[in-house]
Amino acid sequence: MSTLLSWRPMEPRLVGPGPYRATRLWNETIELFRGGMPLRKHRCRFKSYERCFTASEAVDWLHRLLQHNQNFSPEVTRTQTVQLLKKFLRNHVIEDIKGRWGKEDFEDNGHLYRFPPFSPLKPYPKRSPYRKEVVKFPNWNDFERDTFREQIPGKPLMLNSEMWFKRHSIAIGEVPTCKLIHRRQLTESNLEDIWRSMTLSHLQKTLGLDSLNDMLDIKLVNPKHIIQNVYNVNKQGVVILEDKSKELPHWVLSAMKCLASWPRCPDLKQPTYSGFERDVFRTIADYYGHMKEPLLTFQFFDLFVNVLGLLQKEKLAIEALRVCCLLLPPANRRKLQLLMTLLARIGSNKDLPPLSDTVGTRTLMVQSFSRCILCSKDDVDLDELLAAKLVSFLMDKSQEILSVPCALKAKIEEHVAHLQRVQIKYPGADADSTLPAPSFCHQISADEFEHQRTNGSQEPLVGLLEEIVMNREMSIKEKKKKLKQELRVAYVLFTTTLRVRIDCDWPKVTQ
């Protein structure tokens, strides 16, 4: 039996989202372990060893440390702690009393271990492992090259206040030269760039980060996956696959349906036996456990690990996970949706017998499916603990997390619709804003707008009419004709100018 060790309360800090979060968690756990693990004299085979500890003592102490660490879950098991100590031994965080490590195996027993004289922390990359790549939105020039002039009704409208002043002696204020640009239908490539850019921008804002470059290679984000995950869904919100060869095997689906509706199994054509439900569960767990890559994929491991730093803020974490799951390949997202639906059914089924004699059903589900959902390629990682925390959160919030983010969808659709409308282009305005209905006009106050409307339009118009009326060289017939002509021109120019100003400034004036 291991000697009972005194527990010194530790206060590990919460590691929030940011670059290299998995590395920061690994290093902090090592520092807490080395700094807090009690060391004392032990005897082994008639020989005394100073400043060491037994394997069981290490498991006891580290297990409690992990359970009280807010970066992990209170549901951390002793088995997971043993797995972490195995990694520590392989990476020379600890060594046995004879200085052996690496290929040695760690077991929960009385074998003696110690810390090496140096602290083997995982180094941080000197530069980002991913190339920085900014996805650009379609700009004005791209569309100008593709614009069909014959689609524009009439000639481009040109307004110039200086020419108007010279011709009519009317000072209406400065009106910049502008023209109407007719937008054709966006190409598939344009739409994909917009979906990828706006989705990642929304995720970055939700995580509260300045950049995603340190945790995600933008080139690996497939916008086709995002679009399919948003639109190709059934009534329950589950993704419909275009490639049926990537579907779950029929026997796995039958097993999942059987367990989800237990004890009523619609696909079951033969009588069951005692323990049948446990065998069905192991069949499903074995299939998911033998996949070559976790459902959340290796390339998105850092991204999901960063979201775990937001679990203290539940609403933000749900939104971030909802967007992250949109990036998954549709086949992975569908398998994840079906699996989480099954786990939710199992957890709420009071008629289902216990699936294990040693652990509870919820703990069993977390242990069975953690690594098939989230896993790292790197052996120097805490992926077992992080995966368990994520899966536990997914089980509680799967319906919200695996639904389509309607607000993001509406925002992107509104932006696309905006790009397809007829636009007013001003000199120097060569790029679209990411927000719909961008304005290139100078903002003015409500008082200034009213002053320009009165003094810049009404007074010069009155002056022009008085000038025609007072002209003694013109006959009454010529005056009437001239007044009618000038009023018509002034009316057209005045209403056009006012409409342009209202379109640009009125939303700002009314704020």
Short mmCIF file of C-alpha atoms in Angstrom, two decimals:
data_model
loop_
_atom_site.label_atom_id
_atom_site.label_comp_id
_atom_site.label_asym_id
_atom_site.label_seq_id
_atom_site.Cartn_x
_atom_site.Cartn_y
_atom_site.Cartn_z
CA MET A 1 0.00 0.00 0.00
CA SER A 2 1.21 3.49 -0.73
CA THR A 3 1.98 5.82 2.13
CA LEU A 4 -0.63 8.54 2.63
CA LEU A 5 0.89 11.84 1.58
CA SER A 6 -0.12 15.23 2.85
CA TRP A 7 -1.95 17.29 0.25
CA ARG A 8 -0.71 20.81 -0.20
CA PRO A 9 -3.35 22.96 -1.90
CA MET A 10 -2.16 24.09 -5.28
CA GLU A 11 -3.45 27.08 -7.16
CA PRO A 12 -2.78 26.45 -10.85
CA ARG A 13 -3.75 29.34 -13.04
CA LEU A 14 -6.41 29.08 -15.70
CA VAL A 15 -4.72 28.85 -19.09
CA GLY A 16 -6.99 30.71 -21.49
CA PRO A 17 -7.09 30.67 -25.29
CA GLY A 18 -3.93 31.71 -27.08
CA PRO A 19 -0.94 30.42 -29.04
CA TYR A 20 0.46 27.03 -28.00
CA ARG A 21 -2.11 26.42 -25.28
CA ALA A 22 -1.45 22.66 -25.26
CA THR A 23 2.27 23.31 -24.75
CA ARG A 24 1.58 25.80 -21.98
CA LEU A 25 -0.66 23.28 -20.20
CA TRP A 26 1.99 20.55 -20.51
CA ASN A 27 4.74 22.77 -19.09
CA GLU A 28 2.60 24.11 -16.25
CA THR A 29 1.55 20.60 -15.19
CA ILE A 30 5.21 19.53 -15.10
CA GLU A 31 6.19 22.56 -13.03
CA LEU A 32 3.36 21.97 -10.55
CA PHE A 33 4.28 18.29 -10.30
CA ARG A 34 7.98 18.95 -9.75
CA GLY A 35 7.32 21.79 -7.35
CA GLY A 36 4.69 20.09 -5.20
CA MET A 37 5.28 16.33 -5.24
CA PRO A 38 6.54 15.31 -1.74
CA LEU A 39 9.99 13.67 -1.80
CA ARG A 40 11.37 11.53 1.01
CA LYS A 41 13.72 8.66 1.82
CA HIS A 42 12.68 5.18 0.66
CA ARG A 43 14.26 1.77 1.14
CA CYS A 44 14.40 -0.84 -1.60
CA ARG A 45 16.24 -4.15 -1.33
CA PHE A 46 18.16 -3.15 1.79
CA LYS A 47 19.28 0.13 0.24
CA SER A 48 18.11 3.66 1.03
CA TYR A 49 17.33 6.29 -1.62
CA GLU A 50 16.94 9.98 -0.86
CA ARG A 51 14.44 12.41 -2.40
CA CYS A 52 12.30 9.94 -4.32
CA PHE A 53 8.73 8.62 -4.43
CA THR A 54 6.87 5.44 -5.31
CA ALA A 55 4.75 5.08 -8.43
CA SER A 56 1.55 4.84 -6.36
CA GLU A 57 2.47 7.97 -4.40
CA ALA A 58 2.93 9.83 -7.67
CA VAL A 59 -0.45 8.61 -8.96
CA ASP A 60 -2.18 9.64 -5.72
CA TRP A 61 -0.69 13.11 -5.65
CA LEU A 62 -0.94 13.90 -9.36
CA HIS A 63 -4.50 12.56 -9.55
CA ARG A 64 -5.63 15.01 -6.88
CA LEU A 65 -3.71 17.82 -8.53
CA LEU A 66 -5.48 17.22 -11.85
CA GLN A 67 -8.91 16.95 -10.21
CA HIS A 68 -8.43 20.34 -8.52
CA ASN A 69 -7.02 21.99 -11.65
CA GLN A 70 -9.65 24.11 -13.40
CA ASN A 71 -7.93 23.50 -16.75
CA PHE A 72 -9.06 19.87 -16.52
CA SER A 73 -12.13 18.06 -15.27
CA PRO A 74 -12.93 16.86 -11.74
CA GLU A 75 -13.84 13.58 -13.49
CA VAL A 76 -10.17 12.80 -14.26
CA THR A 77 -9.70 9.11 -13.49
CA ARG A 78 -6.81 7.31 -11.87
CA THR A 79 -6.26 5.41 -15.12
CA GLN A 80 -5.83 8.68 -17.02
CA THR A 81 -3.33 9.81 -14.40
CA VAL A 82 -1.32 6.61 -14.91
CA GLN A 83 -1.35 7.23 -18.68
CA LEU A 84 0.01 10.75 -18.13
CA LEU A 85 2.80 9.43 -15.89
CA LYS A 86 3.69 6.94 -18.64
CA LYS A 87 4.19 9.94 -20.93
CA PHE A 88 6.24 11.68 -18.24
CA LEU A 89 8.53 8.65 -18.05
CA ARG A 90 8.90 8.38 -21.84
CA ASN A 91 9.79 12.09 -22.08
CA HIS A 92 12.18 12.08 -19.09
CA VAL A 93 10.01 14.19 -16.82
CA ILE A 94 10.68 11.44 -14.27
CA GLU A 95 13.13 8.54 -14.19
CA ASP A 96 13.37 5.38 -12.13
CA ILE A 97 15.73 5.22 -9.19
CA LYS A 98 18.47 3.80 -11.42
CA GLY A 99 18.16 6.64 -13.92
CA ARG A 100 16.25 4.67 -16.58
CA TRP A 101 13.51 6.27 -18.68
CA GLY A 102 12.18 6.30 -22.24
CA LYS A 103 11.45 2.66 -23.00
CA GLU A 104 10.62 1.76 -19.40
CA ASP A 105 6.95 1.23 -18.52
CA PHE A 106 5.15 2.89 -15.62
CA GLU A 107 2.72 0.95 -13.43
CA ASP A 108 0.70 1.86 -10.37
CA ASN A 109 2.89 0.02 -7.82
CA GLY A 110 5.72 0.54 -5.33
CA HIS A 111 8.52 1.06 -7.86
CA LEU A 112 10.73 4.03 -6.96
CA TYR A 113 11.07 7.12 -9.14
CA ARG A 114 12.73 10.52 -8.90
CA PHE A 115 13.00 13.77 -10.82
CA PRO A 116 15.99 14.32 -13.09
CA PRO A 117 18.18 17.33 -12.16
CA PHE A 118 16.84 19.43 -15.06
CA SER A 119 13.27 20.37 -15.90
CA PRO A 120 12.36 18.90 -19.31
CA LEU A 121 9.83 21.49 -20.43
CA LYS A 122 8.52 21.42 -23.96
CA PRO A 123 10.07 24.27 -26.00
CA TYR A 124 7.88 26.83 -27.69
CA PRO A 125 8.28 27.22 -31.45
CA LYS A 126 10.36 30.25 -32.35
CA ARG A 127 7.90 31.11 -35.08
CA SER A 128 4.46 30.07 -36.07
CA PRO A 129 4.28 26.52 -37.48
CA TYR A 130 1.73 27.78 -40.00
CA ARG A 131 2.29 30.30 -42.76
CA LYS A 132 0.31 33.43 -42.31
CA GLU A 133 -2.26 33.74 -45.04
CA VAL A 134 -4.99 36.32 -45.12
CA VAL A 135 -8.04 35.47 -47.17
CA LYS A 136 -9.15 38.57 -49.05
CA PHE A 137 -12.69 39.51 -49.87
CA PRO A 138 -13.64 40.19 -53.51
CA ASN A 139 -12.92 43.86 -54.22
CA TRP A 140 -14.31 46.49 -56.54
CA ASN A 141 -11.62 46.06 -59.18
CA ASP A 142 -12.25 42.33 -59.44
CA PHE A 143 -15.86 42.99 -60.32
CA GLU A 144 -15.12 45.91 -62.62
CA ARG A 145 -13.11 43.63 -64.88
CA ASP A 146 -16.03 41.20 -65.00
CA THR A 147 -18.81 43.78 -65.36
CA PHE A 148 -20.96 43.59 -68.47
CA ARG A 149 -21.54 47.17 -69.59
CA GLU A 150 -24.66 46.25 -71.55
CA GLN A 151 -26.31 45.22 -68.31
CA ILE A 152 -26.18 48.78 -66.97
CA PRO A 153 -29.41 50.66 -67.84
CA GLY A 154 -28.30 53.84 -69.59
CA LYS A 155 -25.03 55.67 -69.17
CA PRO A 156 -23.23 55.81 -65.82
CA LEU A 157 -24.61 58.72 -63.81
CA MET A 158 -21.98 61.46 -63.35
CA LEU A 159 -22.44 64.28 -60.85
CA ASN A 160 -20.03 67.20 -60.55
CA SER A 161 -20.90 70.16 -58.34
CA GLU A 162 -18.34 72.47 -59.99
CA MET A 163 -19.91 72.11 -63.47
CA TRP A 164 -23.34 72.55 -61.97
CA PHE A 165 -22.23 75.76 -60.27
CA LYS A 166 -20.76 77.19 -63.48
CA ARG A 167 -23.86 76.42 -65.47
CA HIS A 168 -26.56 77.40 -63.01
CA SER A 169 -24.72 79.53 -60.42
CA ILE A 170 -26.01 77.20 -57.72
CA ALA A 171 -23.77 76.25 -54.82
CA ILE A 172 -25.21 73.04 -53.49
CA GLY A 173 -22.13 71.76 -51.68
CA GLU A 174 -19.47 69.31 -52.75
CA VAL A 175 -20.84 66.16 -54.46
CA PRO A 176 -18.10 63.68 -55.37
CA THR A 177 -18.08 62.04 -58.77
CA CYS A 178 -19.76 58.66 -58.59
CA LYS A 179 -21.11 56.01 -60.92
CA LEU A 180 -23.37 52.98 -60.75
CA ILE A 181 -21.70 49.59 -60.85
CA HIS A 182 -23.82 46.60 -61.81
CA ARG A 183 -22.73 43.43 -60.04
CA ARG A 184 -23.04 40.10 -61.77
CA GLN A 185 -23.56 36.78 -60.01
CA LEU A 186 -20.65 35.83 -57.71
CA THR A 187 -18.53 32.91 -58.82
CA GLU A 188 -18.23 29.75 -56.75
CA SER A 189 -14.70 30.74 -55.81
CA ASN A 190 -15.92 34.15 -54.59
CA LEU A 191 -18.57 32.55 -52.42
CA GLU A 192 -16.12 30.07 -50.92
CA ASP A 193 -13.66 32.83 -50.04
CA ILE A 194 -16.43 34.81 -48.36
CA TRP A 195 -17.64 31.83 -46.31
CA ARG A 196 -14.13 30.91 -45.18
CA SER A 197 -13.11 34.49 -44.36
CA MET A 198 -16.23 35.48 -42.44
CA THR A 199 -16.41 32.15 -40.57
CA LEU A 200 -12.80 32.40 -39.37
CA SER A 201 -13.24 36.08 -38.56
CA HIS A 202 -16.25 35.25 -36.41
CA LEU A 203 -14.33 32.46 -34.66
CA GLN A 204 -11.35 34.71 -34.00
CA LYS A 205 -13.61 37.35 -32.46
CA THR A 206 -15.38 34.74 -30.30
CA LEU A 207 -12.06 33.41 -28.98
CA GLY A 208 -10.90 36.97 -28.29
CA LEU A 209 -7.63 36.49 -30.19
CA ASP A 210 -5.67 38.81 -32.46
CA SER A 211 -4.91 35.98 -34.89
CA LEU A 212 -5.60 32.30 -35.56
CA ASN A 213 -2.28 31.75 -37.35
CA ASP A 214 -0.55 30.10 -34.39
CA MET A 215 -3.17 27.38 -34.06
CA LEU A 216 -4.58 26.90 -37.53
CA ASP A 217 -3.32 26.68 -41.09
CA ILE A 218 -5.92 28.63 -43.08
CA LYS A 219 -5.07 26.68 -46.24
CA LEU A 220 -6.37 23.51 -44.57
CA VAL A 221 -9.80 25.05 -43.99
CA ASN A 222 -12.01 23.81 -46.81
CA PRO A 223 -14.88 26.27 -47.46
CA LYS A 224 -16.81 23.55 -49.32
CA HIS A 225 -17.07 21.68 -46.01
CA ILE A 226 -18.47 24.75 -44.26
CA ILE A 227 -21.10 25.32 -46.95
CA GLN A 228 -22.16 21.67 -47.02
CA ASN A 229 -22.37 21.51 -43.22
CA VAL A 230 -24.66 24.56 -43.25
CA TYR A 231 -27.04 23.71 -46.09
CA ASN A 232 -26.97 19.91 -46.65
CA VAL A 233 -28.78 18.84 -43.50
CA ASN A 234 -31.95 16.91 -42.69
CA LYS A 235 -34.81 18.00 -40.46
CA GLN A 236 -32.86 16.99 -37.35
CA GLY A 237 -29.88 19.11 -38.45
CA VAL A 238 -27.67 16.09 -39.24
CA VAL A 239 -25.42 16.44 -42.28
CA ILE A 240 -26.46 14.58 -45.43
CA LEU A 241 -23.43 13.14 -47.24
CA GLU A 242 -23.08 13.38 -51.00
CA ASP A 243 -20.57 10.51 -51.01
CA LYS A 244 -22.50 7.58 -49.53
CA SER A 245 -19.33 5.47 -49.30
CA LYS A 246 -18.31 7.58 -46.28
CA GLU A 247 -21.43 6.67 -44.35
CA LEU A 248 -21.26 4.58 -41.19
CA PRO A 249 -21.49 0.84 -41.95
CA HIS A 250 -25.00 -0.54 -41.77
CA TRP A 251 -24.18 -2.84 -38.85
CA VAL A 252 -22.85 0.09 -36.81
CA LEU A 253 -25.99 2.13 -37.51
CA SER A 254 -28.14 -0.84 -36.50
CA ALA A 255 -26.21 -1.23 -33.26
CA MET A 256 -26.58 2.49 -32.50
CA LYS A 257 -30.33 2.42 -33.18
CA CYS A 258 -30.69 -0.65 -30.99
CA LEU A 259 -28.91 0.91 -28.03
CA ALA A 260 -30.55 4.32 -28.50
CA SER A 261 -34.07 2.85 -28.26
CA TRP A 262 -33.31 0.14 -25.69
CA PRO A 263 -35.19 -2.05 -24.74
CA ARG A 264 -37.23 -1.54 -27.93
CA CYS A 265 -34.92 -2.52 -30.79
CA PRO A 266 -36.67 -2.10 -34.18
CA ASP A 267 -33.84 -3.72 -36.18
CA LEU A 268 -33.42 -6.66 -33.81
CA LYS A 269 -34.79 -9.90 -35.34
CA GLN A 270 -33.46 -12.37 -32.77
CA PRO A 271 -33.86 -12.71 -29.00
CA THR A 272 -31.25 -11.08 -26.78
CA TYR A 273 -29.22 -12.58 -23.96
CA SER A 274 -27.94 -11.31 -20.64
CA GLY A 275 -25.29 -8.66 -21.23
CA PHE A 276 -26.35 -8.13 -24.85
CA GLU A 277 -26.50 -4.34 -24.41
CA ARG A 278 -22.88 -4.31 -23.16
CA ASP A 279 -21.72 -6.18 -26.25
CA VAL A 280 -23.59 -3.74 -28.49
CA PHE A 281 -21.92 -0.82 -26.72
CA ARG A 282 -18.46 -2.42 -27.11
CA THR A 283 -19.17 -3.00 -30.82
CA ILE A 284 -19.84 0.69 -31.36
CA ALA A 285 -16.87 1.75 -29.20
CA ASP A 286 -14.53 -0.61 -31.09
CA TYR A 287 -15.58 0.82 -34.47
CA TYR A 288 -15.01 4.42 -33.40
CA GLY A 289 -11.83 3.49 -31.55
CA HIS A 290 -10.21 1.99 -34.66
CA MET A 291 -10.59 5.03 -36.88
CA LYS A 292 -7.30 6.27 -38.35
CA GLU A 293 -7.95 9.86 -37.29
CA PRO A 294 -10.09 11.41 -34.53
CA LEU A 295 -13.39 12.96 -35.55
CA LEU A 296 -12.13 16.47 -34.81
CA THR A 297 -9.03 15.70 -36.94
CA PHE A 298 -5.37 16.22 -36.05
CA GLN A 299 -5.18 19.53 -37.90
CA PHE A 300 -7.84 21.14 -35.68
CA PHE A 301 -6.47 19.79 -32.37
CA ASP A 302 -4.93 23.12 -31.30
CA LEU A 303 -8.11 24.96 -32.24
CA PHE A 304 -10.35 22.81 -30.04
CA VAL A 305 -7.82 22.88 -27.19
CA ASN A 306 -8.03 26.67 -27.24
CA VAL A 307 -11.82 26.55 -27.05
CA LEU A 308 -11.45 24.51 -23.84
CA GLY A 309 -9.95 27.63 -22.29
CA LEU A 310 -13.37 29.28 -22.60
CA LEU A 311 -15.45 26.70 -20.74
CA GLN A 312 -15.70 29.03 -17.77
CA LYS A 313 -17.72 31.28 -20.10
CA GLU A 314 -20.29 28.77 -21.28
CA LYS A 315 -22.05 30.84 -23.96
CA LEU A 316 -18.78 31.82 -25.64
CA ALA A 317 -17.53 28.23 -25.50
CA ILE A 318 -20.72 26.93 -27.11
CA GLU A 319 -20.52 29.50 -29.91
CA ALA A 320 -16.82 28.81 -30.53
CA LEU A 321 -17.38 25.04 -30.64
CA ARG A 322 -20.39 25.51 -32.94
CA VAL A 323 -18.21 27.37 -35.44
CA CYS A 324 -15.24 24.99 -35.06
CA CYS A 325 -17.46 22.00 -35.84
CA LEU A 326 -18.50 23.69 -39.09
CA LEU A 327 -14.90 23.34 -40.30
CA LEU A 328 -14.97 19.55 -40.03
CA PRO A 329 -15.28 17.30 -43.08
CA PRO A 330 -19.00 16.49 -43.50
CA ALA A 331 -18.39 12.77 -42.91
CA ASN A 332 -16.69 13.53 -39.57
CA ARG A 333 -19.41 15.95 -38.54
CA ARG A 334 -22.13 13.41 -39.34
CA LYS A 335 -20.39 10.64 -37.35
CA LEU A 336 -19.94 13.04 -34.44
CA GLN A 337 -23.60 14.10 -34.55
CA LEU A 338 -24.84 10.50 -34.58
CA LEU A 339 -22.46 9.52 -31.78
CA MET A 340 -23.39 12.43 -29.52
CA THR A 341 -27.10 11.73 -30.13
CA LEU A 342 -26.51 8.13 -29.04
CA LEU A 343 -24.62 9.17 -25.90
CA ALA A 344 -27.40 11.60 -24.98
CA ARG A 345 -30.00 8.84 -25.40
CA ILE A 346 -27.96 6.42 -23.28
CA GLY A 347 -27.46 9.00 -20.56
CA SER A 348 -31.20 9.72 -20.29
CA ASN A 349 -32.42 6.09 -20.62
CA LYS A 350 -33.39 4.89 -17.15
CA ASP A 351 -34.36 1.45 -18.49
CA LEU A 352 -30.85 0.70 -19.75
CA PRO A 353 -28.91 -1.57 -17.37
CA PRO A 354 -25.41 -0.49 -16.23
CA LEU A 355 -22.88 -0.98 -19.01
CA SER A 356 -20.01 -1.68 -16.60
CA ASP A 357 -19.55 -3.20 -13.16
CA THR A 358 -16.62 -0.96 -12.22
CA VAL A 359 -17.48 2.57 -13.43
CA GLY A 360 -20.64 4.57 -14.02
CA THR A 361 -22.23 4.75 -17.46
CA ARG A 362 -21.28 8.40 -18.01
CA THR A 363 -17.64 7.81 -17.03
CA LEU A 364 -17.56 4.75 -19.28
CA MET A 365 -18.84 6.76 -22.26
CA VAL A 366 -16.26 9.50 -21.71
CA GLN A 367 -13.42 6.97 -21.40
CA SER A 368 -14.58 4.95 -24.41
CA PHE A 369 -14.96 7.80 -26.90
CA SER A 370 -12.53 10.54 -25.79
CA ARG A 371 -9.60 9.53 -27.97
CA CYS A 372 -11.73 8.89 -31.05
CA ILE A 373 -13.08 12.46 -30.78
CA LEU A 374 -10.00 14.49 -29.83
CA CYS A 375 -6.41 13.28 -30.01
CA SER A 376 -2.98 14.76 -30.73
CA LYS A 377 -0.23 13.39 -32.95
CA ASP A 378 2.30 14.61 -30.40
CA ASP A 379 3.20 12.27 -27.55
CA VAL A 380 4.22 15.30 -25.48
CA ASP A 381 0.66 16.35 -24.78
CA LEU A 382 -2.21 16.09 -22.32
CA ASP A 383 -4.72 14.99 -24.95
CA GLU A 384 -6.35 12.29 -22.76
CA LEU A 385 -7.27 14.82 -20.09
CA LEU A 386 -8.29 17.53 -22.57
CA ALA A 387 -10.36 15.09 -24.63
CA ALA A 388 -12.20 13.89 -21.53
CA LYS A 389 -13.10 17.45 -20.58
CA LEU A 390 -14.29 18.28 -24.10
CA VAL A 391 -16.37 15.12 -24.49
CA SER A 392 -18.00 15.71 -21.11
CA PHE A 393 -18.98 19.23 -22.22
CA LEU A 394 -20.18 17.96 -25.62
CA MET A 395 -22.43 15.39 -23.96
CA ASP A 396 -24.16 18.14 -21.97
CA LYS A 397 -24.44 20.70 -24.80
CA SER A 398 -24.36 18.64 -28.01
CA GLN A 399 -27.72 19.86 -29.33
CA GLU A 400 -26.58 23.49 -29.21
CA ILE A 401 -22.99 22.90 -30.32
CA LEU A 402 -23.79 20.70 -33.33
CA SER A 403 -26.52 22.98 -34.68
CA VAL A 404 -25.96 25.45 -37.51
CA PRO A 405 -25.06 28.94 -36.23
CA CYS A 406 -28.02 30.86 -37.64
CA ALA A 407 -26.64 34.32 -36.83
CA LEU A 408 -23.41 33.65 -38.75
CA LYS A 409 -25.33 32.13 -41.65
CA ALA A 410 -27.63 35.17 -41.89
CA LYS A 411 -24.68 37.57 -41.70
CA ILE A 412 -22.84 35.86 -44.55
CA GLU A 413 -25.97 35.60 -46.70
CA GLU A 414 -26.64 39.32 -46.16
CA HIS A 415 -23.09 40.16 -47.19
CA VAL A 416 -23.37 38.05 -50.34
CA ALA A 417 -26.69 39.70 -51.22
CA HIS A 418 -25.08 43.11 -50.72
CA LEU A 419 -22.27 42.27 -53.16
CA GLN A 420 -24.81 41.32 -55.81
CA ARG A 421 -26.73 44.60 -55.68
CA VAL A 422 -26.10 47.65 -57.86
CA GLN A 423 -23.56 49.81 -56.03
CA ILE A 424 -22.51 53.47 -56.10
CA LYS A 425 -18.76 53.73 -56.53
CA TYR A 426 -16.68 56.74 -55.49
CA PRO A 427 -13.07 57.50 -56.42
CA GLY A 428 -10.62 55.76 -54.10
CA ALA A 429 -13.20 53.26 -52.82
CA ASP A 430 -11.66 50.09 -54.21
CA ALA A 431 -12.59 47.50 -51.60
CA ASP A 432 -15.75 46.29 -49.99
CA SER A 433 -16.21 46.21 -46.28
CA THR A 434 -16.90 42.89 -44.61
CA LEU A 435 -20.13 44.41 -43.31
CA PRO A 436 -23.17 44.82 -45.56
CA ALA A 437 -24.05 48.15 -47.16
CA PRO A 438 -20.67 49.87 -46.72
CA SER A 439 -20.61 53.68 -46.90
CA PHE A 440 -17.86 55.71 -48.51
CA CYS A 441 -19.38 59.12 -47.63
CA HIS A 442 -18.07 61.49 -45.00
CA GLN A 443 -20.15 61.37 -41.84
CA ILE A 444 -21.97 64.57 -40.90
CA SER A 445 -24.09 65.61 -37.95
CA ALA A 446 -27.84 66.08 -38.06
CA ASP A 447 -27.51 69.89 -37.77
CA GLU A 448 -24.99 70.04 -40.60
CA PHE A 449 -27.19 67.86 -42.78
CA GLU A 450 -30.19 70.17 -42.21
CA HIS A 451 -28.06 73.26 -42.88
CA GLN A 452 -26.77 71.84 -46.19
CA ARG A 453 -30.25 70.79 -47.21
CA THR A 454 -31.67 74.30 -46.63
CA ASN A 455 -28.83 76.63 -47.63
CA GLY A 456 -27.26 74.42 -50.29
CA SER A 457 -30.44 73.69 -52.22
CA GLN A 458 -33.41 75.95 -51.46
CA GLU A 459 -31.68 79.35 -51.34
CA PRO A 460 -29.68 78.95 -54.63
CA LEU A 461 -32.83 77.70 -56.34
CA VAL A 462 -34.76 80.74 -55.19
CA GLY A 463 -31.92 83.00 -56.38
CA LEU A 464 -31.95 81.38 -59.81
CA LEU A 465 -35.70 81.88 -60.21
CA GLU A 466 -35.47 85.52 -59.12
CA GLU A 467 -32.66 86.14 -61.61
CA ILE A 468 -34.81 84.85 -64.48
CA VAL A 469 -37.87 86.80 -63.36
CA MET A 470 -35.94 90.08 -63.00
CA ASN A 471 -34.25 89.78 -66.39
CA ARG A 472 -35.74 92.63 -68.46
CA GLU A 473 -34.17 91.51 -71.72
CA MET A 474 -36.31 88.34 -71.84
CA SER A 475 -39.90 88.25 -72.90
CA ILE A 476 -42.59 86.73 -70.70
CA LYS A 477 -42.84 83.73 -73.01
CA GLU A 478 -39.07 83.16 -72.88
CA LYS A 479 -39.09 83.57 -69.10
CA LYS A 480 -41.81 80.91 -68.75
CA LYS A 481 -39.94 78.55 -71.04
CA LYS A 482 -36.64 79.20 -69.24
CA LEU A 483 -38.19 78.78 -65.79
CA LYS A 484 -39.80 75.51 -66.81
CA GLN A 485 -36.54 74.20 -68.28
CA GLU A 486 -34.36 75.21 -65.33
CA LEU A 487 -36.83 73.92 -62.78
CA ARG A 488 -36.87 70.54 -64.51
CA VAL A 489 -33.06 70.30 -64.54
CA ALA A 490 -32.74 71.62 -60.99
CA TYR A 491 -35.36 69.16 -59.75
CA VAL A 492 -33.58 66.15 -61.28
CA LEU A 493 -30.18 67.18 -59.96
CA PHE A 494 -31.54 68.12 -56.55
CA THR A 495 -33.42 64.85 -55.98
CA THR A 496 -30.46 62.77 -57.21
CA THR A 497 -28.05 64.57 -54.91
CA LEU A 498 -30.41 64.35 -51.96
CA ARG A 499 -30.95 60.63 -52.54
CA VAL A 500 -27.20 59.99 -52.61
CA ARG A 501 -26.71 61.96 -49.40
CA ILE A 502 -29.58 60.24 -47.65
CA ASP A 503 -28.35 56.78 -48.67
CA CYS A 504 -24.87 57.50 -47.35
CA ASP A 505 -25.47 59.69 -44.30
CA TRP A 506 -29.01 59.15 -43.08
CA PRO A 507 -28.26 55.89 -41.14
CA LYS A 508 -25.45 57.72 -39.36
CA VAL A 509 -27.53 60.84 -38.74
CA THR A 510 -30.31 58.88 -37.11
CA GLN A 511 -27.99 57.01 -34.73
#
